[in-house]
Amino acid sequence: GAAAPADARPACGHTGRWDACTIAERLDRSGLAPQPVTDAAPHPLLGAPAAAWTVGNARLLVFVYPDKAAREAAQKKLPPAQFLTPQEEVGMNAMPTLIASENLLALLDSRNEHQRERVADAITAGPPQADR
């Protein structure tokens, strides 16, 4: 039989919530060329990331929760002073950017404003709509 093309990945199931597959698909479609990272250390307050990628020279950790309420509860554990929102400019201190969308929480280690904006836009557009 013929081998499948290298870019043939199984389609993600779209449930209307984020999962590691749909976020990878969104980053890829946004032209961010995510590269999987397998050595991502767990976050002290959030536990192990559901997935991690390098995006350019930055690292993106993604935490996926069963629903928005669970994500909001996890987010409340984080000291706001240790993170930037996507709208805040990177200052002298390199702090990760915290991006939240529905059941997903992402931490992006990047000082590049354009990259931060592109990643935030891809995620804050919300999860893919549920398949009908």
CSV table of N, CA and C in Angstrom, one decimal:
chain,number,residue,atom,x,y,z
A,1,GLY,N,0.8,-1.2,0.0
A,1,GLY,CA,0.0,0.0,0.0
A,1,GLY,C,0.9,1.2,0.0
A,2,ALA,N,0.3,2.3,-0.4
A,2,ALA,CA,1.0,3.6,-0.5
A,2,ALA,C,1.1,4.2,0.9
A,3,ALA,N,2.2,4.8,1.2
A,3,ALA,CA,2.4,5.4,2.5
A,3,ALA,C,1.6,6.7,2.5
A,4,ALA,N,1.1,7.0,3.7
A,4,ALA,CA,0.4,8.3,3.9
A,4,ALA,C,1.4,9.4,3.8
A,5,PRO,N,0.9,10.6,3.3
A,5,PRO,CA,1.8,11.7,3.2
A,5,PRO,C,2.2,12.2,4.6
A,6,ALA,N,3.4,12.7,4.8
A,6,ALA,CA,3.9,13.1,6.1
A,6,ALA,C,3.0,14.1,6.8
A,7,ASP,N,2.3,14.9,6.1
A,7,ASP,CA,1.4,15.9,6.8
A,7,ASP,C,0.0,15.3,7.1
A,8,ALA,N,-0.2,14.1,6.8
A,8,ALA,CA,-1.5,13.5,7.1
A,8,ALA,C,-1.7,13.2,8.5
A,9,ARG,N,-2.4,14.0,9.3
A,9,ARG,CA,-2.6,13.8,10.7
A,9,ARG,C,-4.1,13.5,10.9
A,10,PRO,N,-4.4,12.7,11.8
A,10,PRO,CA,-5.9,12.4,12.0
A,10,PRO,C,-6.5,13.8,12.4
A,11,ALA,N,-7.7,14.0,11.9
A,11,ALA,CA,-8.4,15.2,12.2
A,11,ALA,C,-8.8,15.2,13.7
A,12,CYS,N,-8.7,16.4,14.3
A,12,CYS,CA,-9.1,16.5,15.7
A,12,CYS,C,-10.6,16.4,15.8
A,13,GLY,N,-11.1,15.9,16.9
A,13,GLY,CA,-12.6,15.9,17.2
A,13,GLY,C,-12.9,17.3,17.8
A,14,HIS,N,-13.8,18.0,17.2
A,14,HIS,CA,-14.2,19.3,17.7
A,14,HIS,C,-15.4,19.2,18.6
A,15,THR,N,-15.2,19.4,19.9
A,15,THR,CA,-16.2,19.3,20.9
A,15,THR,C,-16.7,20.6,21.4
A,16,GLY,N,-16.1,21.7,20.9
A,16,GLY,CA,-16.5,23.0,21.4
A,16,GLY,C,-15.6,23.4,22.6
A,17,ARG,N,-14.8,22.5,23.0
A,17,ARG,CA,-13.8,22.8,24.1
A,17,ARG,C,-12.4,22.6,23.5
A,18,TRP,N,-11.4,23.2,24.2
A,18,TRP,CA,-10.0,23.0,23.8
A,18,TRP,C,-9.5,21.6,24.2
A,19,ASP,N,-8.6,21.0,23.4
A,19,ASP,CA,-7.8,19.9,23.9
A,19,ASP,C,-6.5,20.1,23.2
A,20,ALA,N,-5.5,19.2,23.5
A,20,ALA,CA,-4.2,19.4,23.0
A,20,ALA,C,-4.2,19.4,21.4
A,21,CYS,N,-5.0,18.5,20.9
A,21,CYS,CA,-5.1,18.4,19.4
A,21,CYS,C,-5.6,19.7,18.8
A,22,THR,N,-6.7,20.2,19.3
A,22,THR,CA,-7.3,21.4,18.7
A,22,THR,C,-6.4,22.7,18.8
A,23,ILE,N,-5.7,22.8,19.9
A,23,ILE,CA,-4.8,23.9,20.1
A,23,ILE,C,-3.6,23.8,19.1
A,24,ALA,N,-3.1,22.6,18.9
A,24,ALA,CA,-2.0,22.4,18.0
A,24,ALA,C,-2.5,22.8,16.6
A,25,GLU,N,-3.7,22.3,16.2
A,25,GLU,CA,-4.2,22.6,14.9
A,25,GLU,C,-4.4,24.1,14.7
A,26,ARG,N,-4.9,24.8,15.7
A,26,ARG,CA,-5.1,26.3,15.6
A,26,ARG,C,-3.7,27.0,15.5
A,27,LEU,N,-2.7,26.6,16.3
A,27,LEU,CA,-1.4,27.3,16.2
A,27,LEU,C,-0.8,27.0,14.8
A,28,ASP,N,-1.0,25.8,14.3
A,28,ASP,CA,-0.5,25.5,13.0
A,28,ASP,C,-1.2,26.3,11.9
A,29,ARG,N,-2.5,26.4,11.9
A,29,ARG,CA,-3.3,27.2,11.0
A,29,ARG,C,-3.0,28.6,11.0
A,30,SER,N,-2.5,29.1,12.2
A,30,SER,CA,-2.2,30.5,12.4
A,30,SER,C,-0.8,30.8,11.9
A,31,GLY,N,-0.1,29.8,11.3
A,31,GLY,CA,1.2,30.0,10.8
A,31,GLY,C,2.3,30.0,11.8
A,32,LEU,N,2.1,29.5,13.0
A,32,LEU,CA,3.0,29.6,14.1
A,32,LEU,C,4.0,28.4,14.2
A,33,ALA,N,3.8,27.4,13.3
A,33,ALA,CA,4.7,26.3,13.2
A,33,ALA,C,5.1,25.7,14.6
A,34,PRO,N,4.1,25.3,15.4
A,34,PRO,CA,4.4,24.7,16.7
A,34,PRO,C,5.3,23.4,16.6
A,35,GLN,N,6.3,23.3,17.4
A,35,GLN,CA,7.1,22.1,17.5
A,35,GLN,C,6.9,21.5,18.9
A,36,PRO,N,6.5,20.2,18.9
A,36,PRO,CA,6.2,19.6,20.3
A,36,PRO,C,7.5,19.6,21.1
A,37,VAL,N,7.2,19.8,22.4
A,37,VAL,CA,8.3,19.7,23.4
A,37,VAL,C,7.9,18.5,24.4
A,38,THR,N,8.8,17.6,24.7
A,38,THR,CA,8.4,16.5,25.5
A,38,THR,C,9.0,16.6,26.9
A,39,ASP,N,9.9,17.6,27.1
A,39,ASP,CA,10.6,17.7,28.4
A,39,ASP,C,10.0,18.9,29.3
A,40,ALA,N,8.8,19.3,29.1
A,40,ALA,CA,8.2,20.4,29.8
A,40,ALA,C,8.0,20.0,31.3
A,41,ALA,N,8.6,20.8,32.2
A,41,ALA,CA,8.5,20.6,33.6
A,41,ALA,C,7.1,21.0,34.1
A,42,PRO,N,6.5,20.3,35.0
A,42,PRO,CA,5.2,20.7,35.6
A,42,PRO,C,5.3,22.1,36.2
A,43,HIS,N,4.2,22.8,36.2
A,43,HIS,CA,4.1,24.1,36.8
A,43,HIS,C,3.8,23.9,38.3
A,44,PRO,N,4.5,24.6,39.2
A,44,PRO,CA,4.2,24.3,40.6
A,44,PRO,C,2.8,24.5,41.1
A,45,LEU,N,2.0,25.3,40.4
A,45,LEU,CA,0.6,25.5,40.9
A,45,LEU,C,-0.4,24.9,39.9
A,46,LEU,N,0.0,24.6,38.7
A,46,LEU,CA,-0.9,24.0,37.7
A,46,LEU,C,-0.7,22.6,37.4
A,47,GLY,N,0.4,22.0,37.9
A,47,GLY,CA,0.7,20.6,37.5
A,47,GLY,C,1.3,20.5,36.2
A,48,ALA,N,1.2,19.3,35.6
A,48,ALA,CA,1.8,19.0,34.3
A,48,ALA,C,1.0,19.7,33.2
A,49,PRO,N,1.7,20.3,32.2
A,49,PRO,CA,1.0,20.8,31.1
A,49,PRO,C,0.4,19.7,30.2
A,50,ALA,N,-0.8,20.0,29.7
A,50,ALA,CA,-1.4,19.0,28.7
A,50,ALA,C,-0.6,18.8,27.5
A,51,ALA,N,0.1,19.9,27.1
A,51,ALA,CA,0.9,19.9,25.9
A,51,ALA,C,1.9,21.1,26.0
A,52,ALA,N,3.0,21.0,25.3
A,52,ALA,CA,4.0,22.1,25.3
A,52,ALA,C,4.6,22.1,23.9
A,53,TRP,N,4.9,23.3,23.4
A,53,TRP,CA,5.5,23.5,22.1
A,53,TRP,C,6.5,24.6,22.2
A,54,THR,N,7.4,24.6,21.2
A,54,THR,CA,8.2,25.8,20.9
A,54,THR,C,7.5,26.4,19.8
A,55,VAL,N,7.4,27.7,19.8
A,55,VAL,CA,6.8,28.5,18.8
A,55,VAL,C,7.9,29.6,18.5
A,56,GLY,N,8.6,29.4,17.4
A,56,GLY,CA,9.7,30.3,17.1
A,56,GLY,C,10.8,30.0,18.2
A,57,ASN,N,11.2,31.0,18.9
A,57,ASN,CA,12.2,30.7,20.0
A,57,ASN,C,11.5,30.8,21.4
A,58,ALA,N,10.2,30.7,21.4
A,58,ALA,CA,9.5,30.8,22.7
A,58,ALA,C,8.9,29.4,23.0
A,59,ARG,N,8.6,29.3,24.3
A,59,ARG,CA,8.0,28.0,24.8
A,59,ARG,C,6.5,28.3,25.2
A,60,LEU,N,5.6,27.5,24.8
A,60,LEU,CA,4.2,27.6,25.1
A,60,LEU,C,3.8,26.4,25.9
A,61,LEU,N,3.3,26.6,27.1
A,61,LEU,CA,2.8,25.5,27.9
A,61,LEU,C,1.2,25.6,27.9
A,62,VAL,N,0.5,24.6,27.7
A,62,VAL,CA,-0.9,24.6,27.6
A,62,VAL,C,-1.5,23.6,28.7
A,63,PHE,N,-2.4,24.2,29.4
A,63,PHE,CA,-3.1,23.4,30.5
A,63,PHE,C,-4.6,23.3,30.1
A,64,VAL,N,-5.1,22.1,30.0
A,64,VAL,CA,-6.5,21.9,29.5
A,64,VAL,C,-7.3,21.4,30.7
A,65,TYR,N,-8.5,22.0,30.9
A,65,TYR,CA,-9.3,21.7,32.0
A,65,TYR,C,-10.7,21.1,31.5
A,66,PRO,N,-11.4,20.4,32.3
A,66,PRO,CA,-12.7,19.8,31.9
A,66,PRO,C,-13.7,20.9,31.4
A,67,ASP,N,-13.6,22.1,32.0
A,67,ASP,CA,-14.5,23.2,31.7
A,67,ASP,C,-14.0,24.5,32.1
A,68,LYS,N,-14.7,25.6,31.8
A,68,LYS,CA,-14.3,26.9,32.0
A,68,LYS,C,-14.2,27.2,33.5
A,69,ALA,N,-15.1,26.6,34.3
A,69,ALA,CA,-15.1,26.8,35.8
A,69,ALA,C,-13.8,26.2,36.4
A,70,ALA,N,-13.4,25.0,35.9
A,70,ALA,CA,-12.2,24.4,36.4
A,70,ALA,C,-10.9,25.2,36.1
A,71,ARG,N,-11.0,25.8,34.8
A,71,ARG,CA,-9.8,26.6,34.4
A,71,ARG,C,-9.8,27.9,35.3
A,72,GLU,N,-10.9,28.5,35.5
A,72,GLU,CA,-10.9,29.7,36.3
A,72,GLU,C,-10.5,29.4,37.8
A,73,ALA,N,-10.8,28.3,38.3
A,73,ALA,CA,-10.4,27.9,39.7
A,73,ALA,C,-8.8,27.7,39.7
A,74,ALA,N,-8.3,27.1,38.6
A,74,ALA,CA,-6.8,26.9,38.6
A,74,ALA,C,-6.1,28.3,38.4
A,75,GLN,N,-6.7,29.1,37.6
A,75,GLN,CA,-6.1,30.4,37.3
A,75,GLN,C,-6.1,31.3,38.6
A,76,LYS,N,-7.0,31.1,39.5
A,76,LYS,CA,-7.0,31.9,40.7
A,76,LYS,C,-5.9,31.5,41.6
A,77,LYS,N,-5.3,30.4,41.4
A,77,LYS,CA,-4.1,30.0,42.2
A,77,LYS,C,-2.8,30.8,41.8
A,78,LEU,N,-2.9,31.3,40.7
A,78,LEU,CA,-1.7,32.0,40.1
A,78,LEU,C,-1.6,33.4,40.6
A,79,PRO,N,-0.4,33.9,41.1
A,79,PRO,CA,-0.3,35.3,41.5
A,79,PRO,C,-0.2,36.2,40.3
A,80,PRO,N,-1.2,37.1,40.1
A,80,PRO,CA,-1.3,37.9,38.9
A,80,PRO,C,0.0,38.7,38.7
A,81,ALA,N,0.7,39.1,39.7
A,81,ALA,CA,1.9,39.9,39.5
A,81,ALA,C,3.0,39.1,38.8
A,82,GLN,N,2.9,37.8,38.7
A,82,GLN,CA,4.0,37.0,38.1
A,82,GLN,C,3.8,36.8,36.6
A,83,PHE,N,2.7,37.3,36.1
A,83,PHE,CA,2.3,37.1,34.7
A,83,PHE,C,1.9,38.4,34.0
A,84,LEU,N,2.0,38.4,32.7
A,84,LEU,CA,1.5,39.5,31.9
A,84,LEU,C,0.2,39.0,31.2
A,85,THR,N,-0.7,40.0,31.0
A,85,THR,CA,-1.8,39.7,30.1
A,85,THR,C,-1.3,39.9,28.7
A,86,PRO,N,-2.0,39.4,27.6
A,86,PRO,CA,-1.5,39.6,26.3
A,86,PRO,C,-1.5,41.1,25.9
A,87,GLN,N,-2.3,41.9,26.6
A,87,GLN,CA,-2.3,43.3,26.3
A,87,GLN,C,-1.2,44.1,26.9
A,88,GLU,N,-0.6,43.6,28.0
A,88,GLU,CA,0.5,44.3,28.7
A,88,GLU,C,1.8,44.2,27.9
A,89,GLU,N,2.6,45.3,27.9
A,89,GLU,CA,3.9,45.3,27.2
A,89,GLU,C,4.9,44.6,28.1
A,90,VAL,N,5.8,43.9,27.4
A,90,VAL,CA,6.9,43.2,28.2
A,90,VAL,C,7.8,44.3,28.7
A,91,GLY,N,8.0,44.2,30.0
A,91,GLY,CA,8.9,45.2,30.7
A,91,GLY,C,10.3,44.7,30.8
A,92,MET,N,11.0,45.2,31.8
A,92,MET,CA,12.4,44.8,32.1
A,92,MET,C,12.5,43.3,32.6
A,93,ASN,N,11.5,42.9,33.3
A,93,ASN,CA,11.4,41.6,33.9
A,93,ASN,C,10.8,40.6,32.9
A,94,ALA,N,11.4,39.6,32.5
A,94,ALA,CA,10.8,38.6,31.6
A,94,ALA,C,9.8,37.8,32.4
A,95,MET,N,8.6,38.0,32.1
A,95,MET,CA,7.5,37.3,32.7
A,95,MET,C,6.7,36.6,31.6
A,96,PRO,N,6.2,35.4,31.9
A,96,PRO,CA,5.4,34.7,30.9
A,96,PRO,C,4.0,35.4,30.7
A,97,THR,N,3.5,35.3,29.5
A,97,THR,CA,2.2,35.8,29.2
A,97,THR,C,1.2,34.8,29.5
A,98,LEU,N,0.1,35.1,30.2
A,98,LEU,CA,-1.0,34.2,30.6
A,98,LEU,C,-2.1,34.5,29.6
A,99,ILE,N,-2.5,33.4,28.9
A,99,ILE,CA,-3.6,33.5,28.0
A,99,ILE,C,-4.7,32.5,28.4
A,100,ALA,N,-5.9,33.0,28.6
A,100,ALA,CA,-7.0,32.1,29.0
A,100,ALA,C,-8.1,32.1,27.9
A,101,SER,N,-8.7,31.0,27.7
A,101,SER,CA,-9.8,30.9,26.7
A,101,SER,C,-10.6,29.6,27.1
A,102,GLU,N,-11.9,29.9,27.5
A,102,GLU,CA,-12.7,28.8,27.9
A,102,GLU,C,-12.1,27.8,28.8
A,103,ASN,N,-11.8,26.6,28.4
A,103,ASN,CA,-11.2,25.6,29.3
A,103,ASN,C,-9.7,25.4,29.2
A,104,LEU,N,-9.1,26.5,28.6
A,104,LEU,CA,-7.6,26.4,28.4
A,104,LEU,C,-6.9,27.5,29.0
A,105,LEU,N,-5.7,27.2,29.6
A,105,LEU,CA,-4.9,28.2,30.2
A,105,LEU,C,-3.5,28.0,29.5
A,106,ALA,N,-2.9,29.0,29.0
A,106,ALA,CA,-1.6,28.9,28.3
A,106,ALA,C,-0.6,29.9,28.9
A,107,LEU,N,0.6,29.4,29.0
A,107,LEU,CA,1.7,30.3,29.5
A,107,LEU,C,2.7,30.4,28.4
A,108,LEU,N,3.0,31.6,27.9
A,108,LEU,CA,3.9,31.8,26.8
A,108,LEU,C,5.1,32.5,27.3
A,109,ASP,N,6.3,31.9,27.1
A,109,ASP,CA,7.6,32.6,27.5
A,109,ASP,C,8.1,33.3,26.2
A,110,SER,N,7.8,34.5,26.0
A,110,SER,CA,8.3,35.3,24.9
A,110,SER,C,8.4,36.7,25.2
A,111,ARG,N,9.4,37.4,24.7
A,111,ARG,CA,9.5,38.8,24.9
A,111,ARG,C,9.2,39.5,23.5
A,112,ASN,N,8.8,38.8,22.5
A,112,ASN,CA,8.5,39.3,21.2
A,112,ASN,C,7.0,39.7,21.2
A,113,GLU,N,6.8,41.0,21.1
A,113,GLU,CA,5.4,41.5,21.1
A,113,GLU,C,4.5,41.0,20.0
A,114,HIS,N,5.1,40.9,18.8
A,114,HIS,CA,4.3,40.4,17.6
A,114,HIS,C,4.0,38.9,17.8
A,115,GLN,N,4.9,38.2,18.3
A,115,GLN,CA,4.7,36.7,18.6
A,115,GLN,C,3.6,36.6,19.7
A,116,ARG,N,3.7,37.3,20.7
A,116,ARG,CA,2.8,37.2,21.8
A,116,ARG,C,1.4,37.5,21.3
A,117,GLU,N,1.3,38.6,20.5
A,117,GLU,CA,0.0,38.9,19.9
A,117,GLU,C,-0.6,37.8,19.0
A,118,ARG,N,0.2,37.3,18.2
A,118,ARG,CA,-0.2,36.2,17.3
A,118,ARG,C,-0.7,35.0,18.0
A,119,VAL,N,0.1,34.6,19.0
A,119,VAL,CA,-0.3,33.4,19.8
A,119,VAL,C,-1.6,33.7,20.6
A,120,ALA,N,-1.7,34.9,21.2
A,120,ALA,CA,-2.9,35.2,22.0
A,120,ALA,C,-4.1,35.3,21.1
A,121,ASP,N,-4.0,35.9,19.9
A,121,ASP,CA,-5.1,36.0,18.9
A,121,ASP,C,-5.6,34.6,18.5
A,122,ALA,N,-4.6,33.6,18.3
A,122,ALA,CA,-5.0,32.3,17.9
A,122,ALA,C,-5.8,31.6,19.0
A,123,ILE,N,-5.4,31.8,20.2
A,123,ILE,CA,-6.1,31.1,21.4
A,123,ILE,C,-7.4,31.9,21.8
A,124,THR,N,-7.3,33.2,21.9
A,124,THR,CA,-8.5,33.9,22.4
A,124,THR,C,-9.6,33.9,21.4
A,125,ALA,N,-9.4,33.5,20.1
A,125,ALA,CA,-10.5,33.4,19.2
A,125,ALA,C,-11.5,32.3,19.6
A,126,GLY,N,-11.0,31.5,20.6
A,126,GLY,CA,-11.9,30.5,21.2
A,126,GLY,C,-11.7,29.1,20.5
A,127,PRO,N,-12.2,28.1,21.2
A,127,PRO,CA,-12.0,26.7,20.6
A,127,PRO,C,-12.8,26.5,19.4
A,128,PRO,N,-12.4,25.6,18.5
A,128,PRO,CA,-13.2,25.3,17.3
A,128,PRO,C,-14.7,24.9,17.7
A,129,GLN,N,-15.6,25.3,16.9
A,129,GLN,CA,-17.0,25.0,17.2
A,129,GLN,C,-17.2,23.5,17.2
A,130,ALA,N,-18.2,23.0,17.9
A,130,ALA,CA,-18.4,21.6,18.0
A,130,ALA,C,-18.9,21.1,16.6
A,131,ASP,N,-18.4,19.9,16.3
A,131,ASP,CA,-18.9,19.2,15.1
A,131,ASP,C,-20.4,19.0,15.2
A,132,ARG,N,-21.1,19.2,14.1
A,132,ARG,CA,-22.6,18.9,14.2
A,132,ARG,C,-22.8,17.5,13.7
